[in-house]
């Protein structure tokens, strides 16, 4: 499928990565339906892309609710030029901190936003995608969907779930018109990372990518219809190590776990002695 043949539903369109994905896709001629919870921010992005000649519309919806999913389905069916043939599940939230001290409502929100909502939205759009000559579901996950990280218990669990959903759905839809893709960025410099998370990344020597660079990787993966892509080095190595030798990665996580449990991530001056962390 060429970019100018894509009619894309993009969730999380107002987030750091989402905005740049929208810009990258618009520049390549894709038609866009932007989905998010902030009406003003969506409208601003809509106007920006239209001024640059893009075919774009937007819908304000919380895809964690049935009504929000219904609004997206209605708008995806009525896209100019034909119903949507690409769904990019990009919306996500994070809560950094010690799991034992987090509020149950925050844990539930992370799981709902990051894995349950994408599954239910995909489920709702599958009948629409199935009747297209060619269709794509792309799930934007995380390196932490393959490597569990201290301080990111709920987030890691949600992204492991999204990764598993992507893999299973890809295998289940073999032989149909739908291709399922999964792309896993490493840490990215967006507003989703609070000060504690940024300090933790600095203390552990964790690299963070610019959202524009991540968006370019996402869009190139979409264009190539590459089944899975893990962004970043040595993170890709750690994904393989974690799958083959998890006890080795366990040992490398002792210092990060200590930082989280002692609240040491508040210090910008801490450095790990071995520097080994994904």
PDB file of C-alpha atoms in Angstrom:
ATOM      1  CA  UNK A   1       0.000   0.000   0.000  1.00  0.00           C
ATOM      2  CA  UNK A   2       1.359   3.404  -0.983  1.00  0.00           C
ATOM      3  CA  UNK A   3       1.120   6.311   1.430  1.00  0.00           C
ATOM      4  CA  UNK A   4      -1.260   8.249  -0.796  1.00  0.00           C
ATOM      5  CA  UNK A   5      -3.601   5.239  -0.705  1.00  0.00           C
ATOM      6  CA  UNK A   6      -3.697   5.187   3.098  1.00  0.00           C
ATOM      7  CA  UNK A   7      -6.705   6.436   5.048  1.00  0.00           C
ATOM      8  CA  UNK A   8      -5.297   6.410   8.561  1.00  0.00           C
ATOM      9  CA  UNK A   9      -6.982   6.456  11.953  1.00  0.00           C
ATOM     10  CA  UNK A  10      -4.315   7.718  14.371  1.00  0.00           C
ATOM     11  CA  UNK A  11      -4.945   7.595  18.122  1.00  0.00           C
ATOM     12  CA  UNK A  12      -2.924   9.660  20.544  1.00  0.00           C
ATOM     13  CA  UNK A  13      -2.546  12.223  17.779  1.00  0.00           C
ATOM     14  CA  UNK A  14      -1.876  15.117  20.157  1.00  0.00           C
ATOM     15  CA  UNK A  15       0.991  13.417  22.032  1.00  0.00           C
ATOM     16  CA  UNK A  16       4.644  14.073  21.255  1.00  0.00           C
ATOM     17  CA  UNK A  17       5.118  11.076  18.976  1.00  0.00           C
ATOM     18  CA  UNK A  18       1.556  11.255  17.644  1.00  0.00           C
ATOM     19  CA  UNK A  19       1.877  14.840  16.382  1.00  0.00           C
ATOM     20  CA  UNK A  20       5.028  13.974  14.475  1.00  0.00           C
ATOM     21  CA  UNK A  21       3.549  10.767  13.061  1.00  0.00           C
ATOM     22  CA  UNK A  22       0.651  12.852  11.760  1.00  0.00           C
ATOM     23  CA  UNK A  23       3.015  15.361  10.173  1.00  0.00           C
ATOM     24  CA  UNK A  24       5.133  12.637   8.579  1.00  0.00           C
ATOM     25  CA  UNK A  25       2.097  10.834   7.150  1.00  0.00           C
ATOM     26  CA  UNK A  26       0.514  14.052   5.887  1.00  0.00           C
ATOM     27  CA  UNK A  27       3.756  14.984   4.123  1.00  0.00           C
ATOM     28  CA  UNK A  28       3.637  11.638   2.312  1.00  0.00           C
ATOM     29  CA  UNK A  29       0.057  12.151   1.113  1.00  0.00           C
ATOM     30  CA  UNK A  30      -1.900   9.966   3.520  1.00  0.00           C
ATOM     31  CA  UNK A  31      -5.429  10.930   4.553  1.00  0.00           C
ATOM     32  CA  UNK A  32      -5.786  11.243   8.309  1.00  0.00           C
ATOM     33  CA  UNK A  33      -8.418  10.917  10.996  1.00  0.00           C
ATOM     34  CA  UNK A  34      -6.826  12.307  14.164  1.00  0.00           C
ATOM     35  CA  UNK A  35      -8.125  10.929  17.456  1.00  0.00           C
ATOM     36  CA  UNK A  36      -7.510  12.388  20.901  1.00  0.00           C
ATOM     37  CA  UNK A  37      -9.123  13.719  24.058  1.00  0.00           C
ATOM     38  CA  UNK A  38      -8.072  17.368  23.736  1.00  0.00           C
ATOM     39  CA  UNK A  39     -10.392  19.120  21.312  1.00  0.00           C
ATOM     40  CA  UNK A  40      -8.414  22.370  21.145  1.00  0.00           C
ATOM     41  CA  UNK A  41      -5.091  20.615  20.518  1.00  0.00           C
ATOM     42  CA  UNK A  42      -6.649  18.359  17.887  1.00  0.00           C
ATOM     43  CA  UNK A  43      -8.186  21.345  16.129  1.00  0.00           C
ATOM     44  CA  UNK A  44      -4.847  23.167  16.115  1.00  0.00           C
ATOM     45  CA  UNK A  45      -3.066  20.184  14.558  1.00  0.00           C
ATOM     46  CA  UNK A  46      -5.904  19.732  12.077  1.00  0.00           C
ATOM     47  CA  UNK A  47      -5.545  23.355  10.942  1.00  0.00           C
ATOM     48  CA  UNK A  48      -1.761  23.104  10.711  1.00  0.00           C
ATOM     49  CA  UNK A  49      -1.931  20.033   8.464  1.00  0.00           C
ATOM     50  CA  UNK A  50      -4.727  21.478   6.323  1.00  0.00           C
ATOM     51  CA  UNK A  51      -2.683  24.624   5.736  1.00  0.00           C
ATOM     52  CA  UNK A  52       0.020  22.357   4.306  1.00  0.00           C
ATOM     53  CA  UNK A  53      -2.457  20.715   1.941  1.00  0.00           C
ATOM     54  CA  UNK A  54      -3.246  17.554   3.923  1.00  0.00           C
ATOM     55  CA  UNK A  55      -6.547  15.671   3.771  1.00  0.00           C
ATOM     56  CA  UNK A  56      -7.333  15.556   7.479  1.00  0.00           C
ATOM     57  CA  UNK A  57     -10.220  15.390   9.917  1.00  0.00           C
ATOM     58  CA  UNK A  58     -10.425  14.773  13.641  1.00  0.00           C
ATOM     59  CA  UNK A  59     -12.666  13.330  16.315  1.00  0.00           C
ATOM     60  CA  UNK A  60     -12.553  14.047  20.035  1.00  0.00           C
ATOM     61  CA  UNK A  61     -12.911  10.704  21.779  1.00  0.00           C
ATOM     62  CA  UNK A  62     -11.745   8.765  24.814  1.00  0.00           C
ATOM     63  CA  UNK A  63     -11.105   5.300  23.393  1.00  0.00           C
ATOM     64  CA  UNK A  64     -11.154   3.909  26.915  1.00  0.00           C
ATOM     65  CA  UNK A  65     -14.944   4.313  26.790  1.00  0.00           C
ATOM     66  CA  UNK A  66     -17.505   2.574  24.580  1.00  0.00           C
ATOM     67  CA  UNK A  67     -18.933   5.904  23.401  1.00  0.00           C
ATOM     68  CA  UNK A  68     -15.486   7.057  22.327  1.00  0.00           C
ATOM     69  CA  UNK A  69     -14.901   3.897  20.319  1.00  0.00           C
ATOM     70  CA  UNK A  70     -18.306   4.310  18.668  1.00  0.00           C
ATOM     71  CA  UNK A  71     -17.438   7.883  17.634  1.00  0.00           C
ATOM     72  CA  UNK A  72     -14.149   6.746  16.115  1.00  0.00           C
ATOM     73  CA  UNK A  73     -15.862   3.936  14.209  1.00  0.00           C
ATOM     74  CA  UNK A  74     -18.475   6.337  12.819  1.00  0.00           C
ATOM     75  CA  UNK A  75     -15.810   8.833  11.721  1.00  0.00           C
ATOM     76  CA  UNK A  76     -13.570   6.100  10.266  1.00  0.00           C
ATOM     77  CA  UNK A  77     -16.459   4.802   8.174  1.00  0.00           C
ATOM     78  CA  UNK A  78     -17.179   8.284   6.785  1.00  0.00           C
ATOM     79  CA  UNK A  79     -13.628   9.344   5.853  1.00  0.00           C
ATOM     80  CA  UNK A  80     -13.429  11.236   2.549  1.00  0.00           C
ATOM     81  CA  UNK A  81     -12.270   8.942  -0.237  1.00  0.00           C
ATOM     82  CA  UNK A  82     -13.481   5.809   1.513  1.00  0.00           C
ATOM     83  CA  UNK A  83     -13.480   4.105   4.862  1.00  0.00           C
ATOM     84  CA  UNK A  84     -10.258   3.797   6.868  1.00  0.00           C
ATOM     85  CA  UNK A  85      -7.785   1.134   5.782  1.00  0.00           C
ATOM     86  CA  UNK A  86      -5.056   1.807   8.390  1.00  0.00           C
ATOM     87  CA  UNK A  87      -5.329   1.949  12.170  1.00  0.00           C
ATOM     88  CA  UNK A  88      -2.370   3.185  14.224  1.00  0.00           C
ATOM     89  CA  UNK A  89      -2.834   2.519  17.936  1.00  0.00           C
ATOM     90  CA  UNK A  90      -0.462   5.113  19.361  1.00  0.00           C
ATOM     91  CA  UNK A  91      -2.259   6.448  22.454  1.00  0.00           C
ATOM     92  CA  UNK A  92      -0.528   5.654  25.730  1.00  0.00           C
ATOM     93  CA  UNK A  93       0.138   6.871  29.274  1.00  0.00           C
ATOM     94  CA  UNK A  94       2.787   6.137  31.883  1.00  0.00           C
ATOM     95  CA  UNK A  95       3.047   6.181  35.695  1.00  0.00           C
ATOM     96  CA  UNK A  96       6.635   5.968  36.899  1.00  0.00           C
ATOM     97  CA  UNK A  97       7.320   4.856  40.457  1.00  0.00           C
ATOM     98  CA  UNK A  98       7.442   1.981  42.911  1.00  0.00           C
ATOM     99  CA  UNK A  99       4.582  -0.381  42.093  1.00  0.00           C
ATOM    100  CA  UNK A 100       3.685  -1.000  45.745  1.00  0.00           C
ATOM    101  CA  UNK A 101       3.051   2.706  46.338  1.00  0.00           C
ATOM    102  CA  UNK A 102       1.019   3.421  43.197  1.00  0.00           C
ATOM    103  CA  UNK A 103      -2.718   3.973  43.387  1.00  0.00           C
ATOM    104  CA  UNK A 104      -4.865   1.100  42.056  1.00  0.00           C
ATOM    105  CA  UNK A 105      -6.739   3.597  39.880  1.00  0.00           C
ATOM    106  CA  UNK A 106      -3.477   4.690  38.206  1.00  0.00           C
ATOM    107  CA  UNK A 107      -2.455   1.076  37.557  1.00  0.00           C
ATOM    108  CA  UNK A 108      -5.874   0.376  36.032  1.00  0.00           C
ATOM    109  CA  UNK A 109      -5.677   3.514  33.877  1.00  0.00           C
ATOM    110  CA  UNK A 110      -2.304   2.467  32.439  1.00  0.00           C
ATOM    111  CA  UNK A 111      -3.590  -1.004  31.573  1.00  0.00           C
ATOM    112  CA  UNK A 112      -6.833   0.346  30.100  1.00  0.00           C
ATOM    113  CA  UNK A 113      -5.228   3.052  27.961  1.00  0.00           C
ATOM    114  CA  UNK A 114      -2.214   1.085  26.775  1.00  0.00           C
ATOM    115  CA  UNK A 115      -3.633  -2.349  26.024  1.00  0.00           C
ATOM    116  CA  UNK A 116      -7.384  -2.765  26.652  1.00  0.00           C
ATOM    117  CA  UNK A 117      -8.471   0.302  24.668  1.00  0.00           C
ATOM    118  CA  UNK A 118      -6.309  -0.537  21.593  1.00  0.00           C
ATOM    119  CA  UNK A 119      -7.664  -4.080  21.623  1.00  0.00           C
ATOM    120  CA  UNK A 120     -11.275  -2.929  21.820  1.00  0.00           C
ATOM    121  CA  UNK A 121     -10.815  -0.232  19.170  1.00  0.00           C
ATOM    122  CA  UNK A 122      -9.151  -2.736  16.850  1.00  0.00           C
ATOM    123  CA  UNK A 123     -11.985  -5.191  17.511  1.00  0.00           C
ATOM    124  CA  UNK A 124     -14.540  -2.524  16.598  1.00  0.00           C
ATOM    125  CA  UNK A 125     -12.728  -1.580  13.366  1.00  0.00           C
ATOM    126  CA  UNK A 126     -11.929  -5.110  12.168  1.00  0.00           C
ATOM    127  CA  UNK A 127     -15.188  -5.513  10.200  1.00  0.00           C
ATOM    128  CA  UNK A 128     -14.384  -2.238   8.422  1.00  0.00           C
ATOM    129  CA  UNK A 129     -10.778  -3.230   7.718  1.00  0.00           C
ATOM    130  CA  UNK A 130     -11.706  -6.739   6.593  1.00  0.00           C
ATOM    131  CA  UNK A 131     -13.639  -5.454   3.582  1.00  0.00           C
ATOM    132  CA  UNK A 132     -10.722  -3.345   2.311  1.00  0.00           C
ATOM    133  CA  UNK A 133      -8.520  -4.706  -0.460  1.00  0.00           C
ATOM    134  CA  UNK A 134      -5.576  -4.162   1.874  1.00  0.00           C
ATOM    135  CA  UNK A 135      -5.503  -2.970   5.480  1.00  0.00           C
ATOM    136  CA  UNK A 136      -2.981  -2.423   8.264  1.00  0.00           C
ATOM    137  CA  UNK A 137      -3.158  -2.381  12.052  1.00  0.00           C
ATOM    138  CA  UNK A 138      -0.020  -0.873  13.587  1.00  0.00           C
ATOM    139  CA  UNK A 139       0.500  -0.918  17.348  1.00  0.00           C
ATOM    140  CA  UNK A 140       3.052   1.476  18.815  1.00  0.00           C
ATOM    141  CA  UNK A 141       4.505  -0.341  21.800  1.00  0.00           C
ATOM    142  CA  UNK A 142       7.775   0.025  23.664  1.00  0.00           C
ATOM    143  CA  UNK A 143      11.090  -1.670  24.256  1.00  0.00           C
ATOM    144  CA  UNK A 144       9.610  -2.210  27.717  1.00  0.00           C
ATOM    145  CA  UNK A 145       7.101  -4.524  26.061  1.00  0.00           C
ATOM    146  CA  UNK A 146      10.004  -6.982  25.846  1.00  0.00           C
ATOM    147  CA  UNK A 147      12.087  -5.967  28.892  1.00  0.00           C
ATOM    148  CA  UNK A 148      10.505  -5.438  32.304  1.00  0.00           C
ATOM    149  CA  UNK A 149      11.993  -2.366  33.998  1.00  0.00           C
ATOM    150  CA  UNK A 150      11.925  -1.368  37.689  1.00  0.00           C
ATOM    151  CA  UNK A 151       9.767   1.695  38.209  1.00  0.00           C
ATOM    152  CA  UNK A 152       7.739   0.753  35.142  1.00  0.00           C
ATOM    153  CA  UNK A 153       5.870  -2.332  36.343  1.00  0.00           C
ATOM    154  CA  UNK A 154       2.383  -1.407  35.130  1.00  0.00           C
ATOM    155  CA  UNK A 155       3.696   0.245  31.959  1.00  0.00           C
ATOM    156  CA  UNK A 156       5.869  -2.765  31.110  1.00  0.00           C
ATOM    157  CA  UNK A 157       2.950  -5.120  31.759  1.00  0.00           C
ATOM    158  CA  UNK A 158       0.707  -3.080  29.464  1.00  0.00           C
ATOM    159  CA  UNK A 159       3.258  -2.997  26.662  1.00  0.00           C
ATOM    160  CA  UNK A 160       4.002  -6.719  27.026  1.00  0.00           C
ATOM    161  CA  UNK A 161       0.259  -7.162  26.572  1.00  0.00           C
ATOM    162  CA  UNK A 162       0.183  -4.952  23.482  1.00  0.00           C
ATOM    163  CA  UNK A 163       3.153  -6.847  22.027  1.00  0.00           C
ATOM    164  CA  UNK A 164       1.439 -10.177  22.636  1.00  0.00           C
ATOM    165  CA  UNK A 165      -1.812  -8.879  21.161  1.00  0.00           C
ATOM    166  CA  UNK A 166       0.027  -7.738  18.038  1.00  0.00           C
ATOM    167  CA  UNK A 167       1.822 -11.038  17.582  1.00  0.00           C
ATOM    168  CA  UNK A 168      -1.266 -13.181  18.118  1.00  0.00           C
ATOM    169  CA  UNK A 169      -3.521 -11.024  15.917  1.00  0.00           C
ATOM    170  CA  UNK A 170      -0.908 -11.006  13.137  1.00  0.00           C
ATOM    171  CA  UNK A 171      -0.875 -14.797  13.148  1.00  0.00           C
ATOM    172  CA  UNK A 172      -4.658 -15.017  13.370  1.00  0.00           C
ATOM    173  CA  UNK A 173      -5.201 -12.700  10.377  1.00  0.00           C
ATOM    174  CA  UNK A 174      -2.758 -14.470   8.065  1.00  0.00           C
ATOM    175  CA  UNK A 175      -4.415 -15.007   4.702  1.00  0.00           C
ATOM    176  CA  UNK A 176      -6.754 -12.029   5.143  1.00  0.00           C
ATOM    177  CA  UNK A 177      -6.454  -8.478   3.844  1.00  0.00           C
ATOM    178  CA  UNK A 178      -5.139  -7.267   7.231  1.00  0.00           C
ATOM    179  CA  UNK A 179      -1.462  -6.967   8.095  1.00  0.00           C
ATOM    180  CA  UNK A 180      -0.579  -6.376  11.773  1.00  0.00           C
ATOM    181  CA  UNK A 181       2.614  -4.463  12.637  1.00  0.00           C
ATOM    182  CA  UNK A 182       4.349  -3.675  15.914  1.00  0.00           C
ATOM    183  CA  UNK A 183       6.968  -0.986  16.490  1.00  0.00           C
ATOM    184  CA  UNK A 184       8.763  -0.540  19.819  1.00  0.00           C
ATOM    185  CA  UNK A 185      10.500   2.781  20.569  1.00  0.00           C
ATOM    186  CA  UNK A 186      12.944   3.164  23.449  1.00  0.00           C
ATOM    187  CA  UNK A 187      12.762   6.157  25.820  1.00  0.00           C
ATOM    188  CA  UNK A 188      11.528   9.248  23.989  1.00  0.00           C
ATOM    189  CA  UNK A 189      11.652  12.919  24.982  1.00  0.00           C
ATOM    190  CA  UNK A 190       7.937  13.636  25.324  1.00  0.00           C
ATOM    191  CA  UNK A 191       5.702  15.195  27.938  1.00  0.00           C
ATOM    192  CA  UNK A 192       4.652  11.678  29.010  1.00  0.00           C
ATOM    193  CA  UNK A 193       7.950  11.399  30.931  1.00  0.00           C
ATOM    194  CA  UNK A 194       7.792  13.305  34.201  1.00  0.00           C
ATOM    195  CA  UNK A 195      10.802  14.770  36.015  1.00  0.00           C
ATOM    196  CA  UNK A 196      11.348  11.577  38.018  1.00  0.00           C
ATOM    197  CA  UNK A 197      11.470   9.510  34.836  1.00  0.00           C
ATOM    198  CA  UNK A 198      13.864  11.915  33.150  1.00  0.00           C
ATOM    199  CA  UNK A 199      16.143  11.893  36.192  1.00  0.00           C
ATOM    200  CA  UNK A 200      16.030   8.104  36.322  1.00  0.00           C
ATOM    201  CA  UNK A 201      16.998   7.898  32.642  1.00  0.00           C
ATOM    202  CA  UNK A 202      19.878  10.283  33.272  1.00  0.00           C
ATOM    203  CA  UNK A 203      21.057   8.392  36.337  1.00  0.00           C
ATOM    204  CA  UNK A 204      21.030   5.060  34.490  1.00  0.00           C
ATOM    205  CA  UNK A 205      22.558   6.410  31.295  1.00  0.00           C
ATOM    206  CA  UNK A 206      19.407   5.572  29.325  1.00  0.00           C
ATOM    207  CA  UNK A 207      19.321   7.251  25.918  1.00  0.00           C
ATOM    208  CA  UNK A 208      16.195   9.188  24.906  1.00  0.00           C
ATOM    209  CA  UNK A 209      15.218   9.839  21.314  1.00  0.00           C
ATOM    210  CA  UNK A 210      13.652  12.914  19.781  1.00  0.00           C
ATOM    211  CA  UNK A 211       9.965  12.266  18.943  1.00  0.00           C
ATOM    212  CA  UNK A 212      10.532  13.392  15.353  1.00  0.00           C
ATOM    213  CA  UNK A 213      13.129  10.666  14.867  1.00  0.00           C
ATOM    214  CA  UNK A 214      10.819   8.078  16.421  1.00  0.00           C
ATOM    215  CA  UNK A 215       7.935   9.191  14.195  1.00  0.00           C
ATOM    216  CA  UNK A 216      10.118   8.784  11.105  1.00  0.00           C
ATOM    217  CA  UNK A 217      10.960   5.229  12.189  1.00  0.00           C
ATOM    218  CA  UNK A 218       7.275   4.478  12.790  1.00  0.00           C
ATOM    219  CA  UNK A 219       6.249   5.791   9.385  1.00  0.00           C
ATOM    220  CA  UNK A 220       9.074   4.007   7.550  1.00  0.00           C
ATOM    221  CA  UNK A 221       8.054   0.761   9.298  1.00  0.00           C
ATOM    222  CA  UNK A 222       4.483   1.343   8.155  1.00  0.00           C
ATOM    223  CA  UNK A 223       5.589   1.970   4.586  1.00  0.00           C
ATOM    224  CA  UNK A 224       7.710  -1.190   4.510  1.00  0.00           C
ATOM    225  CA  UNK A 225       4.968  -3.159   6.320  1.00  0.00           C
ATOM    226  CA  UNK A 226       7.656  -4.637   8.529  1.00  0.00           C
ATOM    227  CA  UNK A 227       6.045  -6.973  11.065  1.00  0.00           C
ATOM    228  CA  UNK A 228       8.164  -5.897  14.047  1.00  0.00           C
ATOM    229  CA  UNK A 229      10.741  -3.222  14.674  1.00  0.00           C
ATOM    230  CA  UNK A 230      12.648  -2.384  17.841  1.00  0.00           C
ATOM    231  CA  UNK A 231      14.186   1.097  17.859  1.00  0.00           C
ATOM    232  CA  UNK A 232      17.537   1.834  19.456  1.00  0.00           C
ATOM    233  CA  UNK A 233      20.899   0.266  20.221  1.00  0.00           C
ATOM    234  CA  UNK A 234      21.852  -1.391  22.610  1.00  0.00           C
ATOM    235  CA  UNK A 235      18.144  -1.785  23.414  1.00  0.00           C
ATOM    236  CA  UNK A 236      17.637  -4.227  20.534  1.00  0.00           C
ATOM    237  CA  UNK A 237      20.463  -6.335  21.970  1.00  0.00           C
ATOM    238  CA  UNK A 238      18.847  -6.346  25.397  1.00  0.00           C
ATOM    239  CA  UNK A 239      15.579  -7.578  23.870  1.00  0.00           C
ATOM    240  CA  UNK A 240      17.431 -10.630  22.542  1.00  0.00           C
ATOM    241  CA  UNK A 241      19.406 -11.103  25.767  1.00  0.00           C
ATOM    242  CA  UNK A 242      16.268 -10.868  27.859  1.00  0.00           C
ATOM    243  CA  UNK A 243      14.592 -13.548  25.761  1.00  0.00           C
ATOM    244  CA  UNK A 244      17.577 -15.927  25.916  1.00  0.00           C
ATOM    245  CA  UNK A 245      19.238 -15.120  29.258  1.00  0.00           C
ATOM    246  CA  UNK A 246      16.736 -13.338  31.525  1.00  0.00           C
ATOM    247  CA  UNK A 247      18.798 -14.000  34.667  1.00  0.00           C
ATOM    248  CA  UNK A 248      21.676 -12.036  33.123  1.00  0.00           C
ATOM    249  CA  UNK A 249      19.395  -9.042  32.590  1.00  0.00           C
ATOM    250  CA  UNK A 250      17.992  -9.507  36.106  1.00  0.00           C
ATOM    251  CA  UNK A 251      21.463  -8.861  37.509  1.00  0.00           C
ATOM    252  CA  UNK A 252      21.905  -5.744  35.400  1.00  0.00           C
ATOM    253  CA  UNK A 253      18.667  -4.380  36.863  1.00  0.00           C
ATOM    254  CA  UNK A 254      19.802  -4.412  40.502  1.00  0.00           C
ATOM    255  CA  UNK A 255      21.076  -0.845  40.445  1.00  0.00           C
ATOM    256  CA  UNK A 256      18.027   0.573  38.634  1.00  0.00           C
ATOM    257  CA  UNK A 257      15.803  -1.225  41.148  1.00  0.00           C
ATOM    258  CA  UNK A 258      17.797   0.286  43.999  1.00  0.00           C
ATOM    259  CA  UNK A 259      17.436   3.761  42.513  1.00  0.00           C
ATOM    260  CA  UNK A 260      13.684   3.373  42.219  1.00  0.00           C
ATOM    261  CA  UNK A 261      13.143   1.887  45.655  1.00  0.00           C
ATOM    262  CA  UNK A 262      15.326   4.433  47.407  1.00  0.00           C
ATOM    263  CA  UNK A 263      13.893   7.361  45.507  1.00  0.00           C
ATOM    264  CA  UNK A 264      17.368   8.022  44.120  1.00  0.00           C
ATOM    265  CA  UNK A 265      15.970   8.983  40.738  1.00  0.00           C
ATOM    266  CA  UNK A 266      15.357  12.461  42.180  1.00  0.00           C
ATOM    267  CA  UNK A 267      19.115  13.093  42.034  1.00  0.00           C
ATOM    268  CA  UNK A 268      20.456  14.287  38.719  1.00  0.00           C
ATOM    269  CA  UNK A 269      24.018  13.502  39.751  1.00  0.00           C
ATOM    270  CA  UNK A 270      23.767   9.729  40.277  1.00  0.00           C
ATOM    271  CA  UNK A 271      25.493   7.430  37.800  1.00  0.00           C
ATOM    272  CA  UNK A 272      25.510   3.661  37.680  1.00  0.00           C
ATOM    273  CA  UNK A 273      28.928   2.102  38.085  1.00  0.00           C
ATOM    274  CA  UNK A 274      28.448  -0.411  35.278  1.00  0.00           C
ATOM    275  CA  UNK A 275      26.137   1.625  33.058  1.00  0.00           C
ATOM    276  CA  UNK A 276      24.411  -1.581  31.921  1.00  0.00           C
ATOM    277  CA  UNK A 277      20.716  -1.014  31.515  1.00  0.00           C
ATOM    278  CA  UNK A 278      18.375  -1.088  28.557  1.00  0.00           C
TER     279      UNK A 278
END
